[in-house]
PDB file of C-alpha atoms in Angstrom:
ATOM      1  CA  MET A 294     220.310 -80.593  66.241  1.00  0.00           C
ATOM      2  CA  ASP A 295     216.697 -80.659  67.453  1.00  0.00           C
ATOM      3  CA  LYS A 296     215.606 -77.204  68.694  1.00  0.00           C
ATOM      4  CA  ARG A 297     212.238 -78.278  70.046  1.00  0.00           C
ATOM      5  CA  PRO A 298     211.750 -77.804  73.786  1.00  0.00           C
ATOM      6  CA  LYS A 299     211.591 -80.841  76.021  1.00  0.00           C
ATOM      7  CA  GLY A 300     207.974 -82.010  76.105  1.00  0.00           C
ATOM      8  CA  LEU A 301     205.641 -81.684  79.037  1.00  0.00           C
ATOM      9  CA  VAL A 302     205.589 -85.377  79.947  1.00  0.00           C
ATOM     10  CA  LYS A 303     209.396 -85.614  79.890  1.00  0.00           C
ATOM     11  CA  ARG A 304     209.702 -82.515  82.071  1.00  0.00           C
ATOM     12  CA  LEU A 305     207.272 -83.922  84.610  1.00  0.00           C
ATOM     13  CA  GLN A 306     208.980 -87.325  84.555  1.00  0.00           C
ATOM     14  CA  ASP A 307     212.278 -85.536  85.239  1.00  0.00           C
ATOM     15  CA  GLY A 308     210.711 -83.854  88.270  1.00  0.00           C
ATOM     16  CA  GLU A 309     210.763 -80.387  86.727  1.00  0.00           C
ATOM     17  CA  ASN A 310     208.260 -77.675  87.491  1.00  0.00           C
ATOM     18  CA  VAL A 311     206.290 -76.324  84.552  1.00  0.00           C
ATOM     19  CA  ILE A 312     204.931 -72.811  84.860  1.00  0.00           C
ATOM     20  CA  VAL A 313     201.907 -71.772  82.832  1.00  0.00           C
ATOM     21  CA  ALA A 314     201.025 -68.084  83.033  1.00  0.00           C
ATOM     22  CA  GLU A 315     197.610 -66.867  82.036  1.00  0.00           C
ATOM     23  CA  GLY A 316     195.193 -64.121  82.848  1.00  0.00           C
ATOM     24  CA  TYR A 317     194.728 -62.621  79.412  1.00  0.00           C
ATOM     25  CA  LEU A 318     191.120 -61.812  80.075  1.00  0.00           C
ATOM     26  CA  PHE A 319     191.961 -59.523  82.993  1.00  0.00           C
ATOM     27  CA  VAL A 320     195.030 -58.026  81.321  1.00  0.00           C
ATOM     28  CA  PHE A 321     193.014 -56.964  78.301  1.00  0.00           C
ATOM     29  CA  GLN A 322     190.069 -55.802  80.381  1.00  0.00           C
ATOM     30  CA  ARG A 323     192.357 -53.517  82.397  1.00  0.00           C
ATOM     31  CA  ARG A 324     193.752 -52.155  79.147  1.00  0.00           C
ATOM     32  CA  CYS A 325     190.187 -51.510  77.889  1.00  0.00           C
ATOM     33  CA  TYR A 326     190.326 -54.041  75.049  1.00  0.00           C
ATOM     34  CA  LEU A 327     187.557 -56.188  76.555  1.00  0.00           C
ATOM     35  CA  LYS A 328     184.241 -55.169  78.018  1.00  0.00           C
ATOM     36  CA  ALA A 329     183.661 -56.002  81.652  1.00  0.00           C
ATOM     37  CA  GLY A 330     180.838 -58.491  81.997  1.00  0.00           C
ATOM     38  CA  ALA A 331     180.883 -60.454  78.777  1.00  0.00           C
ATOM     39  CA  PHE A 332     184.636 -61.148  78.984  1.00  0.00           C
ATOM     40  CA  VAL A 333     184.851 -62.443  75.455  1.00  0.00           C
ATOM     41  CA  PRO A 334     188.293 -62.623  73.835  1.00  0.00           C
ATOM     42  CA  GLU A 335     187.373 -60.612  70.757  1.00  0.00           C
ATOM     43  CA  VAL A 336     190.726 -58.869  71.143  1.00  0.00           C
ATOM     44  CA  VAL A 337     192.313 -61.882  69.406  1.00  0.00           C
ATOM     45  CA  LEU A 338     190.668 -60.825  66.155  1.00  0.00           C
ATOM     46  CA  GLU A 339     190.743 -57.081  66.621  1.00  0.00           C
ATOM     47  CA  TYR A 340     194.279 -56.697  68.003  1.00  0.00           C
ATOM     48  CA  PRO A 341     196.241 -59.888  67.275  1.00  0.00           C
ATOM     49  CA  GLU A 342     199.615 -58.169  67.712  1.00  0.00           C
ATOM     50  CA  LEU A 343     198.667 -57.175  71.269  1.00  0.00           C
ATOM     51  CA  VAL A 344     197.782 -60.781  72.040  1.00  0.00           C
ATOM     52  CA  LYS A 345     201.066 -61.966  70.571  1.00  0.00           C
ATOM     53  CA  GLN A 346     202.954 -59.379  72.649  1.00  0.00           C
ATOM     54  CA  GLN A 347     201.149 -60.518  75.803  1.00  0.00           C
ATOM     55  CA  TYR A 348     202.174 -64.100  75.053  1.00  0.00           C
ATOM     56  CA  ARG A 349     205.788 -62.870  74.885  1.00  0.00           C
ATOM     57  CA  GLU A 350     205.412 -60.932  78.132  1.00  0.00           C
ATOM     58  CA  PHE A 351     204.203 -64.013  80.000  1.00  0.00           C
ATOM     59  CA  VAL A 352     207.171 -65.986  78.629  1.00  0.00           C
ATOM     60  CA  ARG A 353     209.521 -63.200  79.737  1.00  0.00           C
ATOM     61  CA  ALA A 354     207.893 -63.363  83.163  1.00  0.00           C
ATOM     62  CA  GLY A 355     208.806 -67.054  83.395  1.00  0.00           C
ATOM     63  CA  SER A 356     206.052 -69.056  81.739  1.00  0.00           C
ATOM     64  CA  ASP A 357     207.284 -72.332  80.218  1.00  0.00           C
ATOM     65  CA  VAL A 358     204.125 -72.630  78.147  1.00  0.00           C
ATOM     66  CA  VAL A 359     202.443 -70.191  75.776  1.00  0.00           C
ATOM     67  CA  LEU A 360     198.797 -70.733  76.610  1.00  0.00           C
ATOM     68  CA  ALA A 361     196.568 -69.696  73.716  1.00  0.00           C
ATOM     69  CA  PHE A 362     193.957 -67.127  74.636  1.00  0.00           C
ATOM     70  CA  THR A 363     190.970 -69.276  73.745  1.00  0.00           C
ATOM     71  CA  TYR A 364     189.273 -68.946  77.124  1.00  0.00           C
ATOM     72  CA  TYR A 365     185.593 -68.008  76.717  1.00  0.00           C
ATOM     73  CA  ALA A 366     185.779 -68.167  72.917  1.00  0.00           C
ATOM     74  CA  HIS A 367     182.805 -70.503  72.742  1.00  0.00           C
ATOM     75  CA  ARG A 368     179.311 -70.201  71.332  1.00  0.00           C
ATOM     76  CA  GLU A 369     177.489 -69.117  74.500  1.00  0.00           C
ATOM     77  CA  LYS A 370     179.921 -66.308  75.316  1.00  0.00           C
ATOM     78  CA  MET A 371     180.416 -65.113  71.741  1.00  0.00           C
ATOM     79  CA  ARG A 372     176.633 -64.965  71.340  1.00  0.00           C
ATOM     80  CA  LEU A 373     176.528 -62.309  74.098  1.00  0.00           C
ATOM     81  CA  ILE A 374     178.298 -59.863  71.804  1.00  0.00           C
ATOM     82  CA  GLY A 375     176.715 -61.067  68.559  1.00  0.00           C
ATOM     83  CA  ARG A 376     179.905 -62.692  67.258  1.00  0.00           C
ATOM     84  CA  GLU A 377     179.268 -66.415  67.410  1.00  0.00           C
ATOM     85  CA  ASP A 378     180.030 -66.556  63.678  1.00  0.00           C
ATOM     86  CA  VAL A 379     183.759 -65.956  64.382  1.00  0.00           C
ATOM     87  CA  ILE A 380     184.335 -68.652  67.013  1.00  0.00           C
ATOM     88  CA  VAL A 381     186.516 -70.838  64.807  1.00  0.00           C
ATOM     89  CA  GLU A 382     188.468 -67.878  63.433  1.00  0.00           C
ATOM     90  CA  ALA A 383     189.087 -66.477  66.927  1.00  0.00           C
ATOM     91  CA  ASN A 384     190.256 -69.786  68.339  1.00  0.00           C
ATOM     92  CA  LYS A 385     192.451 -70.668  65.375  1.00  0.00           C
ATOM     93  CA  THR A 386     194.002 -67.210  65.419  1.00  0.00           C
ATOM     94  CA  ALA A 387     194.766 -67.516  69.139  1.00  0.00           C
ATOM     95  CA  LEU A 388     196.307 -70.956  68.561  1.00  0.00           C
ATOM     96  CA  ARG A 389     198.357 -69.795  65.563  1.00  0.00           C
ATOM     97  CA  LEU A 390     199.724 -66.783  67.457  1.00  0.00           C
ATOM     98  CA  ALA A 391     200.590 -68.970  70.443  1.00  0.00           C
ATOM     99  CA  ARG A 392     202.387 -71.454  68.192  1.00  0.00           C
ATOM    100  CA  GLU A 393     204.408 -68.631  66.599  1.00  0.00           C
ATOM    101  CA  VAL A 394     205.510 -67.261  69.965  1.00  0.00           C
ATOM    102  CA  ALA A 395     206.265 -70.731  71.340  1.00  0.00           C
ATOM    103  CA  ASP A 396     208.458 -71.448  68.315  1.00  0.00           C
ATOM    104  CA  GLU A 397     210.153 -68.068  68.602  1.00  0.00           C
ATOM    105  CA  THR A 398     210.851 -68.457  72.342  1.00  0.00           C
ATOM    106  CA  GLY A 399     211.536 -72.191  72.569  1.00  0.00           C
ATOM    107  CA  THR A 400     208.628 -72.791  74.938  1.00  0.00           C
ATOM    108  CA  LEU A 401     205.735 -75.222  74.896  1.00  0.00           C
ATOM    109  CA  MET A 402     202.328 -74.274  73.522  1.00  0.00           C
ATOM    110  CA  ALA A 403     198.868 -75.262  74.743  1.00  0.00           C
ATOM    111  CA  GLY A 404     195.235 -74.468  74.090  1.00  0.00           C
ATOM    112  CA  ASN A 405     192.761 -73.549  76.780  1.00  0.00           C
ATOM    113  CA  VAL A 406     189.306 -74.924  77.505  1.00  0.00           C
ATOM    114  CA  SER A 407     186.971 -72.681  79.426  1.00  0.00           C
ATOM    115  CA  ASN A 408     184.120 -73.489  81.684  1.00  0.00           C
ATOM    116  CA  THR A 409     180.612 -73.408  80.324  1.00  0.00           C
ATOM    117  CA  THR A 410     177.502 -71.643  81.483  1.00  0.00           C
ATOM    118  CA  LEU A 411     175.350 -74.490  80.147  1.00  0.00           C
ATOM    119  CA  TYR A 412     175.942 -77.046  82.890  1.00  0.00           C
ATOM    120  CA  GLU A 413     173.033 -77.858  85.185  1.00  0.00           C
ATOM    121  CA  ILE A 414     174.088 -79.157  88.599  1.00  0.00           C
ATOM    122  CA  ASN A 415     171.470 -81.910  88.525  1.00  0.00           C
ATOM    123  CA  GLY A 416     173.007 -83.312  85.328  1.00  0.00           C
ATOM    124  CA  THR A 417     169.804 -83.083  83.324  1.00  0.00           C
ATOM    125  CA  ASN A 418     171.547 -81.480  80.361  1.00  0.00           C
ATOM    126  CA  ASP A 419     174.856 -83.361  80.223  1.00  0.00           C
ATOM    127  CA  ASP A 420     174.170 -84.242  76.585  1.00  0.00           C
ATOM    128  CA  VAL A 421     173.894 -80.521  75.705  1.00  0.00           C
ATOM    129  CA  VAL A 422     177.165 -79.714  77.469  1.00  0.00           C
ATOM    130  CA  LEU A 423     179.019 -82.627  75.858  1.00  0.00           C
ATOM    131  CA  SER A 424     177.619 -81.702  72.465  1.00  0.00           C
ATOM    132  CA  SER A 425     178.847 -78.120  72.878  1.00  0.00           C
ATOM    133  CA  PHE A 426     182.390 -79.258  73.683  1.00  0.00           C
ATOM    134  CA  LYS A 427     182.410 -81.787  70.845  1.00  0.00           C
ATOM    135  CA  VAL A 428     181.345 -79.145  68.331  1.00  0.00           C
ATOM    136  CA  THR A 429     184.092 -76.823  69.541  1.00  0.00           C
ATOM    137  CA  PHE A 430     186.811 -79.478  69.424  1.00  0.00           C
ATOM    138  CA  ASN A 431     185.726 -80.834  66.044  1.00  0.00           C
ATOM    139  CA  LYS A 432     185.770 -77.369  64.492  1.00  0.00           C
ATOM    140  CA  LEU A 433     189.143 -76.591  66.009  1.00  0.00           C
ATOM    141  CA  SER A 434     191.132 -79.508  64.708  1.00  0.00           C
ATOM    142  CA  TYR A 435     194.325 -77.566  64.160  1.00  0.00           C
ATOM    143  CA  ASN A 436     197.435 -78.610  62.288  1.00  0.00           C
ATOM    144  CA  ALA A 437     200.413 -76.466  63.290  1.00  0.00           C
TER     145      ALA A 437
END
């Protein structure tokens, strides 16, 4: 018997609601695991069990999807705290922990793409922004 949860597309086709809880950044800031201002998810590397527990808490609260805490784990933000060398490790750890909790709870799992501070409204640096996203995605090819 297949124990995998029904996929996202099938759920939507069946008219089901899919709840995705997130807000890790603020949860960990309130608990003093992140510094106000930079809002960089270094907690994934420093306290992975806390992140995993927060994933479980969001599932218990009703989330159908374990959303990996990868928000703001990109070069520009990590540079603010001098940790751009751990971007891949932080993102892969967040994804691995999310996959573990999704498997344990029978929920879906997803990554998270954050906004960038590089974008110029006049579009003069679109190539820089696209390059930044491509680098991130290429480095994060993840096989669960």
